[in-house]
């Protein structure tokens, strides 16, 4: 299966550090599913103040990482002209559950799947794992819009 590294992901997404949360995209099945890899470290900017002495990845950033994984999968799978000068925006988040805190240093695997697409609106579901332990899951919708 195809794998994308961080530089290739940067060609698909407008996000940059510290908000680019995906280090790698693996297990890519075109427009269907993929796994985003986030190598969470104790020096990651977003855990420095959340919480000092006991760092935890914020749940909203797990949801953001799900969204970035889905956006990279979609951008990689659709025709470049269709995606050129476009952005993917989160529209809704449903059924988000945080089962265990995500503590650095770890490899967070974001296994996502496209549920359906209708025009420019896409619906996804995902599960986040550290090893074989499920840490979170969610469903969300996103849309592709023109870049201004």
PDB file of N, CA and C in Angstrom, residues 89-146:
ATOM      1  N   UNK A  89     -12.635  22.320   4.829  1.00  0.00           N
ATOM      2  CA  UNK A  89     -13.068  22.843   6.117  1.00  0.00           C
ATOM      3  C   UNK A  89     -13.955  21.836   6.832  1.00  0.00           C
ATOM      4  N   UNK A  90     -13.729  21.693   8.113  1.00  0.00           N
ATOM      5  CA  UNK A  90     -14.570  20.868   8.973  1.00  0.00           C
ATOM      6  C   UNK A  90     -15.944  21.508   9.074  1.00  0.00           C
ATOM      7  N   UNK A  91     -16.999  20.722   8.926  1.00  0.00           N
ATOM      8  CA  UNK A  91     -18.370  21.236   9.018  1.00  0.00           C
ATOM      9  C   UNK A  91     -19.053  20.806  10.310  1.00  0.00           C
ATOM     10  N   UNK A  92     -18.856  19.552  10.695  1.00  0.00           N
ATOM     11  CA  UNK A  92     -19.501  19.059  11.907  1.00  0.00           C
ATOM     12  C   UNK A  92     -18.678  17.923  12.490  1.00  0.00           C
ATOM     13  N   UNK A  93     -18.812  17.746  13.791  1.00  0.00           N
ATOM     14  CA  UNK A  93     -18.193  16.631  14.500  1.00  0.00           C
ATOM     15  C   UNK A  93     -19.305  15.957  15.294  1.00  0.00           C
ATOM     16  N   UNK A  94     -19.430  14.662  15.113  1.00  0.00           N
ATOM     17  CA  UNK A  94     -20.479  13.911  15.798  1.00  0.00           C
ATOM     18  C   UNK A  94     -19.865  12.718  16.508  1.00  0.00           C
ATOM     19  N   UNK A  95     -20.497  12.332  17.565  1.00  0.00           N
ATOM     20  CA  UNK A  95     -20.144  11.082  18.255  1.00  0.00           C
ATOM     21  C   UNK A  95     -18.667  11.003  18.633  1.00  0.00           C
ATOM     22  N   UNK A  96     -18.068  12.138  18.982  1.00  0.00           N
ATOM     23  CA  UNK A  96     -16.660  12.118  19.414  1.00  0.00           C
ATOM     24  C   UNK A  96     -16.595  11.568  20.832  1.00  0.00           C
ATOM     25  N   UNK A  97     -15.752  10.564  21.008  1.00  0.00           N
ATOM     26  CA  UNK A  97     -15.554   9.970  22.338  1.00  0.00           C
ATOM     27  C   UNK A  97     -14.069   9.856  22.606  1.00  0.00           C
ATOM     28  N   UNK A  98     -13.698  10.257  23.804  1.00  0.00           N
ATOM     29  CA  UNK A  98     -12.308  10.191  24.230  1.00  0.00           C
ATOM     30  C   UNK A  98     -12.235   9.161  25.341  1.00  0.00           C
ATOM     31  N   UNK A  99     -11.598   8.032  25.047  1.00  0.00           N
ATOM     32  CA  UNK A  99     -11.636   6.875  25.934  1.00  0.00           C
ATOM     33  C   UNK A  99     -10.494   6.862  26.941  1.00  0.00           C
ATOM     34  N   UNK A 100      -9.328   7.314  26.514  1.00  0.00           N
ATOM     35  CA  UNK A 100      -8.146   7.360  27.382  1.00  0.00           C
ATOM     36  C   UNK A 100      -7.304   8.559  26.984  1.00  0.00           C
ATOM     37  N   UNK A 101      -6.612   9.177  27.934  1.00  0.00           N
ATOM     38  CA  UNK A 101      -5.749  10.301  27.573  1.00  0.00           C
ATOM     39  C   UNK A 101      -4.580   9.841  26.704  1.00  0.00           C
ATOM     40  N   UNK A 102      -4.243  10.656  25.714  1.00  0.00           N
ATOM     41  CA  UNK A 102      -3.108  10.374  24.842  1.00  0.00           C
ATOM     42  C   UNK A 102      -1.905  11.099  25.439  1.00  0.00           C
ATOM     43  N   UNK A 103      -0.954  10.315  25.946  1.00  0.00           N
ATOM     44  CA  UNK A 103       0.204  10.810  26.686  1.00  0.00           C
ATOM     45  C   UNK A 103       1.454  10.668  25.816  1.00  0.00           C
ATOM     46  N   UNK A 104       2.276  11.743  25.698  1.00  0.00           N
ATOM     47  CA  UNK A 104       3.536  11.580  24.983  1.00  0.00           C
ATOM     48  C   UNK A 104       4.483  10.714  25.806  1.00  0.00           C
ATOM     49  N   UNK A 105       5.429  10.111  25.292  1.00  0.00           N
ATOM     50  CA  UNK A 105       5.862   9.922  23.928  1.00  0.00           C
ATOM     51  C   UNK A 105       5.148   8.693  23.379  1.00  0.00           C
ATOM     52  N   UNK A 106       4.456   8.864  22.258  1.00  0.00           N
ATOM     53  CA  UNK A 106       3.721   7.746  21.678  1.00  0.00           C
ATOM     54  C   UNK A 106       3.513   7.971  20.190  1.00  0.00           C
ATOM     55  N   UNK A 107       3.098   6.915  19.525  1.00  0.00           N
ATOM     56  CA  UNK A 107       2.709   6.986  18.117  1.00  0.00           C
ATOM     57  C   UNK A 107       1.198   6.836  18.086  1.00  0.00           C
ATOM     58  N   UNK A 108       0.506   7.900  17.709  1.00  0.00           N
ATOM     59  CA  UNK A 108      -0.950   7.883  17.597  1.00  0.00           C
ATOM     60  C   UNK A 108      -1.311   7.523  16.162  1.00  0.00           C
ATOM     61  N   UNK A 109      -2.094   6.457  16.011  1.00  0.00           N
ATOM     62  CA  UNK A 109      -2.563   6.021  14.692  1.00  0.00           C
ATOM     63  C   UNK A 109      -4.014   6.418  14.528  1.00  0.00           C
ATOM     64  N   UNK A 110      -4.290   7.176  13.487  1.00  0.00           N
ATOM     65  CA  UNK A 110      -5.635   7.674  13.204  1.00  0.00           C
ATOM     66  C   UNK A 110      -6.170   6.909  12.007  1.00  0.00           C
ATOM     67  N   UNK A 111      -6.969   5.912  12.262  1.00  0.00           N
ATOM     68  CA  UNK A 111      -7.505   5.051  11.199  1.00  0.00           C
ATOM     69  C   UNK A 111      -8.847   5.628  10.763  1.00  0.00           C
ATOM     70  N   UNK A 112      -8.874   6.168   9.548  1.00  0.00           N
ATOM     71  CA  UNK A 112     -10.088   6.837   9.096  1.00  0.00           C
ATOM     72  C   UNK A 112     -10.654   6.165   7.859  1.00  0.00           C
ATOM     73  N   UNK A 113     -11.945   6.405   7.676  1.00  0.00           N
ATOM     74  CA  UNK A 113     -12.667   5.796   6.565  1.00  0.00           C
ATOM     75  C   UNK A 113     -13.698   6.787   6.044  1.00  0.00           C
ATOM     76  N   UNK A 114     -13.800   6.879   4.739  1.00  0.00           N
ATOM     77  CA  UNK A 114     -14.831   7.719   4.125  1.00  0.00           C
ATOM     78  C   UNK A 114     -16.152   6.963   4.185  1.00  0.00           C
ATOM     79  N   UNK A 115     -17.177   7.612   4.706  1.00  0.00           N
ATOM     80  CA  UNK A 115     -18.499   6.982   4.775  1.00  0.00           C
ATOM     81  C   UNK A 115     -19.271   7.267   3.492  1.00  0.00           C
ATOM     82  N   UNK A 116     -19.238   8.559   3.060  1.00  0.00           N
ATOM     83  CA  UNK A 116     -19.916   8.924   1.807  1.00  0.00           C
ATOM     84  C   UNK A 116     -19.477  10.313   1.378  1.00  0.00           C
ATOM     85  N   UNK A 117     -19.734  10.607   0.113  1.00  0.00           N
ATOM     86  CA  UNK A 117     -19.490  11.960  -0.390  1.00  0.00           C
ATOM     87  C   UNK A 117     -20.666  12.342  -1.277  1.00  0.00           C
ATOM     88  N   UNK A 118     -20.997  13.623  -1.221  1.00  0.00           N
ATOM     89  CA  UNK A 118     -22.065  14.144  -2.053  1.00  0.00           C
ATOM     90  C   UNK A 118     -21.631  15.530  -2.500  1.00  0.00           C
ATOM     91  N   UNK A 119     -21.220  15.650  -3.746  1.00  0.00           N
ATOM     92  CA  UNK A 119     -20.704  16.924  -4.236  1.00  0.00           C
ATOM     93  C   UNK A 119     -19.420  17.281  -3.505  1.00  0.00           C
ATOM     94  N   UNK A 120     -19.428  18.432  -2.845  1.00  0.00           N
ATOM     95  CA  UNK A 120     -18.236  18.881  -2.121  1.00  0.00           C
ATOM     96  C   UNK A 120     -18.275  18.526  -0.639  1.00  0.00           C
ATOM     97  N   UNK A 121     -19.260  17.775  -0.213  1.00  0.00           N
ATOM     98  CA  UNK A 121     -19.380  17.401   1.203  1.00  0.00           C
ATOM     99  C   UNK A 121     -19.014  15.931   1.374  1.00  0.00           C
ATOM    100  N   UNK A 122     -18.132  15.675   2.339  1.00  0.00           N
ATOM    101  CA  UNK A 122     -17.660  14.332   2.627  1.00  0.00           C
ATOM    102  C   UNK A 122     -17.941  13.998   4.084  1.00  0.00           C
ATOM    103  N   UNK A 123     -18.280  12.757   4.357  1.00  0.00           N
ATOM    104  CA  UNK A 123     -18.485  12.300   5.737  1.00  0.00           C
ATOM    105  C   UNK A 123     -17.486  11.178   6.012  1.00  0.00           C
ATOM    106  N   UNK A 124     -16.890  11.215   7.211  1.00  0.00           N
ATOM    107  CA  UNK A 124     -15.853  10.267   7.601  1.00  0.00           C
ATOM    108  C   UNK A 124     -16.122   9.725   8.993  1.00  0.00           C
ATOM    109  N   UNK A 125     -15.453   8.621   9.300  1.00  0.00           N
ATOM    110  CA  UNK A 125     -15.394   8.125  10.672  1.00  0.00           C
ATOM    111  C   UNK A 125     -13.959   7.706  10.935  1.00  0.00           C
ATOM    112  N   UNK A 126     -13.582   7.732  12.208  1.00  0.00           N
ATOM    113  CA  UNK A 126     -12.220   7.369  12.541  1.00  0.00           C
ATOM    114  C   UNK A 126     -12.071   6.856  13.953  1.00  0.00           C
ATOM    115  N   UNK A 127     -10.993   6.124  14.145  1.00  0.00           N
ATOM    116  CA  UNK A 127     -10.615   5.617  15.463  1.00  0.00           C
ATOM    117  C   UNK A 127      -9.137   5.908  15.657  1.00  0.00           C
ATOM    118  N   UNK A 128      -8.784   6.351  16.863  1.00  0.00           N
ATOM    119  CA  UNK A 128      -7.399   6.661  17.192  1.00  0.00           C
ATOM    120  C   UNK A 128      -6.868   5.604  18.150  1.00  0.00           C
ATOM    121  N   UNK A 129      -5.668   5.107  17.857  1.00  0.00           N
ATOM    122  CA  UNK A 129      -5.061   4.043  18.653  1.00  0.00           C
ATOM    123  C   UNK A 129      -3.644   4.401  19.063  1.00  0.00           C
ATOM    124  N   UNK A 130      -3.261   3.948  20.238  1.00  0.00           N
ATOM    125  CA  UNK A 130      -1.858   3.877  20.642  1.00  0.00           C
ATOM    126  C   UNK A 130      -1.624   2.386  20.861  1.00  0.00           C
ATOM    127  N   UNK A 131      -0.779   1.796  20.010  1.00  0.00           N
ATOM    128  CA  UNK A 131      -0.662   0.335  20.020  1.00  0.00           C
ATOM    129  C   UNK A 131      -2.010  -0.242  19.597  1.00  0.00           C
ATOM    130  N   UNK A 132      -2.521  -1.154  20.360  1.00  0.00           N
ATOM    131  CA  UNK A 132      -3.837  -1.740  20.052  1.00  0.00           C
ATOM    132  C   UNK A 132      -4.944  -1.161  20.917  1.00  0.00           C
ATOM    133  N   UNK A 133      -4.605  -0.144  21.736  1.00  0.00           N
ATOM    134  CA  UNK A 133      -5.595   0.461  22.632  1.00  0.00           C
ATOM    135  C   UNK A 133      -6.302   1.623  21.938  1.00  0.00           C
ATOM    136  N   UNK A 134      -7.636   1.536  21.856  1.00  0.00           N
ATOM    137  CA  UNK A 134      -8.419   2.616  21.259  1.00  0.00           C
ATOM    138  C   UNK A 134      -8.476   3.785  22.238  1.00  0.00           C
ATOM    139  N   UNK A 135      -8.048   4.953  21.740  1.00  0.00           N
ATOM    140  CA  UNK A 135      -7.989   6.153  22.576  1.00  0.00           C
ATOM    141  C   UNK A 135      -9.178   7.091  22.336  1.00  0.00           C
ATOM    142  N   UNK A 136      -9.668   7.121  21.094  1.00  0.00           N
ATOM    143  CA  UNK A 136     -10.765   8.028  20.737  1.00  0.00           C
ATOM    144  C   UNK A 136     -11.415   7.545  19.455  1.00  0.00           C
ATOM    145  N   UNK A 137     -12.628   8.030  19.209  1.00  0.00           N
ATOM    146  CA  UNK A 137     -13.289   7.786  17.933  1.00  0.00           C
ATOM    147  C   UNK A 137     -14.255   8.932  17.669  1.00  0.00           C
ATOM    148  N   UNK A 138     -14.596   9.131  16.404  1.00  0.00           N
ATOM    149  CA  UNK A 138     -15.484  10.229  16.023  1.00  0.00           C
ATOM    150  C   UNK A 138     -16.006  10.016  14.611  1.00  0.00           C
ATOM    151  N   UNK A 139     -17.047  10.780  14.289  1.00  0.00           N
ATOM    152  CA  UNK A 139     -17.523  10.945  12.917  1.00  0.00           C
ATOM    153  C   UNK A 139     -17.540  12.436  12.650  1.00  0.00           C
ATOM    154  N   UNK A 140     -17.298  12.824  11.408  1.00  0.00           N
ATOM    155  CA  UNK A 140     -17.286  14.242  11.077  1.00  0.00           C
ATOM    156  C   UNK A 140     -17.594  14.434   9.609  1.00  0.00           C
ATOM    157  N   UNK A 141     -17.961  15.670   9.273  1.00  0.00           N
ATOM    158  CA  UNK A 141     -18.204  16.062   7.883  1.00  0.00           C
ATOM    159  C   UNK A 141     -17.277  17.214   7.541  1.00  0.00           C
ATOM    160  N   UNK A 142     -16.893  17.271   6.271  1.00  0.00           N
ATOM    161  CA  UNK A 142     -16.028  18.343   5.786  1.00  0.00           C
ATOM    162  C   UNK A 142     -16.479  18.736   4.389  1.00  0.00           C
ATOM    163  N   UNK A 143     -16.088  19.925   3.989  1.00  0.00           N
ATOM    164  CA  UNK A 143     -16.414  20.393   2.659  1.00  0.00           C
ATOM    165  C   UNK A 143     -15.176  20.977   1.986  1.00  0.00           C
ATOM    166  N   UNK A 144     -15.162  20.904   0.679  1.00  0.00           N
ATOM    167  CA  UNK A 144     -14.085  21.498  -0.111  1.00  0.00           C
ATOM    168  C   UNK A 144     -14.596  22.839  -0.627  1.00  0.00           C
ATOM    169  N   UNK A 145     -13.848  23.913  -0.329  1.00  0.00           N
ATOM    170  CA  UNK A 145     -14.264  25.259  -0.730  1.00  0.00           C
ATOM    171  C   UNK A 145     -13.152  25.940  -1.508  1.00  0.00           C
ATOM    172  N   UNK A 146     -13.508  26.961  -2.260  1.00  0.00           N
ATOM    173  CA  UNK A 146     -12.514  27.728  -3.003  1.00  0.00           C
ATOM    174  C   UNK A 146     -11.648  28.517  -2.052  1.00  0.00           C
TER     175      UNK A 146
END
